[in-house]
Short mmCIF file of C-alpha atoms in Angstrom, two decimals:
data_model
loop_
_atom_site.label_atom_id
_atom_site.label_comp_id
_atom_site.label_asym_id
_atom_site.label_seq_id
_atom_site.Cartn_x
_atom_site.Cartn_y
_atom_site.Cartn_z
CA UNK A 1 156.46 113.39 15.98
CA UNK A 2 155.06 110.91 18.48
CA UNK A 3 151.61 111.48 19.63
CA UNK A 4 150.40 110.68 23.11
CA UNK A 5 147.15 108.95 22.97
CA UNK A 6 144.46 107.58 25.91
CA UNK A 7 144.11 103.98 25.24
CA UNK A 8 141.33 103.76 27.02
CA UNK A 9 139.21 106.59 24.74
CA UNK A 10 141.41 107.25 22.11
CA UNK A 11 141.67 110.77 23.18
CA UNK A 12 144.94 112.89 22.29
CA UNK A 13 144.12 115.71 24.51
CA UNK A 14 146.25 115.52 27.28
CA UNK A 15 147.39 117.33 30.18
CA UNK A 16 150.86 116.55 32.77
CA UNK A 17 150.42 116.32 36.42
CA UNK A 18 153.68 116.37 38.65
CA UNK A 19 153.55 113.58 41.67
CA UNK A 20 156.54 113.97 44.07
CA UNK A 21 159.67 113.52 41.53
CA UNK A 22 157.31 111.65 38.70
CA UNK A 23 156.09 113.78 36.22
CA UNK A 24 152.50 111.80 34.80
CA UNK A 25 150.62 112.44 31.45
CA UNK A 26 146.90 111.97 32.07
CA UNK A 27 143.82 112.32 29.53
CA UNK A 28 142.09 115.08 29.00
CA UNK A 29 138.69 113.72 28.54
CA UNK A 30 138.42 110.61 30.66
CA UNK A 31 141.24 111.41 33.53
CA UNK A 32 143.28 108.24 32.74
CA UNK A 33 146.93 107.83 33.69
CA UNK A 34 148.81 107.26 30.74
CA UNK A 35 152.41 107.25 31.65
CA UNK A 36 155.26 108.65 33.36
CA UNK A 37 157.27 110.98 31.24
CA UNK A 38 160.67 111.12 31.15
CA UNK A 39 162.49 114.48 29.62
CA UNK A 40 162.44 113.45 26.30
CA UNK A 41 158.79 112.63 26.59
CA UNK A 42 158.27 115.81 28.75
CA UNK A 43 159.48 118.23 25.73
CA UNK A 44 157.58 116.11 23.55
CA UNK A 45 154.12 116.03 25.42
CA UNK A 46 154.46 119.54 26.28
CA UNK A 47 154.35 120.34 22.41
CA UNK A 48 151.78 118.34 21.90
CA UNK A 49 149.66 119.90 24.07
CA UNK A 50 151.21 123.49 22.42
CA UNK A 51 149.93 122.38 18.95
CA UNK A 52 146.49 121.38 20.76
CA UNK A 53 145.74 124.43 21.97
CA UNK A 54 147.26 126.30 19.03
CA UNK A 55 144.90 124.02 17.10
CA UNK A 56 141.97 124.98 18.72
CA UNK A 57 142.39 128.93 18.84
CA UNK A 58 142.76 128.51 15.10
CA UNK A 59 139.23 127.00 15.17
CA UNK A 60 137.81 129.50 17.57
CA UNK A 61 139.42 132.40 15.09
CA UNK A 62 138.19 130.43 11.71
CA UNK A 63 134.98 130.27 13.59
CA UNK A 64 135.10 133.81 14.25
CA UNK A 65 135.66 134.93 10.59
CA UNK A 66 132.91 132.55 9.59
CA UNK A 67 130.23 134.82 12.00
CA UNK A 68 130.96 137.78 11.40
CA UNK A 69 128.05 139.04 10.83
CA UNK A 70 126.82 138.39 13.84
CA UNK A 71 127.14 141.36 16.51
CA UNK A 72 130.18 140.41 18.19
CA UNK A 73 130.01 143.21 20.48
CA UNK A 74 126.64 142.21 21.75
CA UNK A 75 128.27 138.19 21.87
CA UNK A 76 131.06 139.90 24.09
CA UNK A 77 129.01 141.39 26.47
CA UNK A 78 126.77 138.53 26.67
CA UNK A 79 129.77 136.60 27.77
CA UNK A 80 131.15 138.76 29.73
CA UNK A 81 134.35 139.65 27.81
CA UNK A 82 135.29 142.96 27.40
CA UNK A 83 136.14 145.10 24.25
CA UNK A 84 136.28 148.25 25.32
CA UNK A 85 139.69 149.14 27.66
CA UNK A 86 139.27 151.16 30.80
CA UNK A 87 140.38 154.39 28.73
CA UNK A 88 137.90 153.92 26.67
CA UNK A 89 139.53 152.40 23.75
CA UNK A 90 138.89 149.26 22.10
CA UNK A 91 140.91 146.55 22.85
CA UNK A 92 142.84 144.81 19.44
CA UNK A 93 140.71 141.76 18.23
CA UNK A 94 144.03 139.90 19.04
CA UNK A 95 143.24 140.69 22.95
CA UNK A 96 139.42 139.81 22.61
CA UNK A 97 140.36 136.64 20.51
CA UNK A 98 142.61 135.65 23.72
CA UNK A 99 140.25 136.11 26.23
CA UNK A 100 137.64 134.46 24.50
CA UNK A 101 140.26 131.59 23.91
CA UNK A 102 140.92 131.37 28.04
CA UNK A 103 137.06 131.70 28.71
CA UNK A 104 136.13 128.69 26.59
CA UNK A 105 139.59 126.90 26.64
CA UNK A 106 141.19 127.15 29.68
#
């Protein structure tokens, strides 16, 4: 699979911007234009930046597993994410992973 890369910083994270009917793949890290995509290249960009993100929630969660003896309820609240629902129950680590994910991530 091709793989999109800023040739100005060697980056591969990416991110596409539309601009009237143009559809433009920019860096992540240093904002460069890259190129227009057409819809062969759209599919294919959009999957890279899939597997990207994918990538890096498998970090978070390896990172996770690593720690886990630290007091992740206590890192939660710190943080400001919430693991306790407004019932009362706990949320599923699944749902905490996620949020944690779109804190940091997103």
């Amino acid at each position: 699979m091709k793989e999109f890369v800023c040739d100005k910083c060697k980056s591969s994270d990416v991110f596409i911007s539309k601009s009237g009917n143009n559809t433009g793949l920019y860096c992540g890290d240093c904002g460069r234009w890259i190129t227009w995509l057409n819809k062969d290249q759209l599919r294919l960009a959009e999957r890279q930046i899939s597997d990207n993100k994918n990538g890096e929630l498998k970090d978070l969660l390896e990172k996770l597993c690593v720690y886990k003896m630290v007091d992740i309820k206590k890192a939660c609240d710190e943080i400001g994410v919430n693991i306790v629902n407004d019932d009362g129950s706990y949320r599923t680590t699944y749902e905490v992973i996620i949020d944690l994910y779109e804190k940091f991530y997103t």
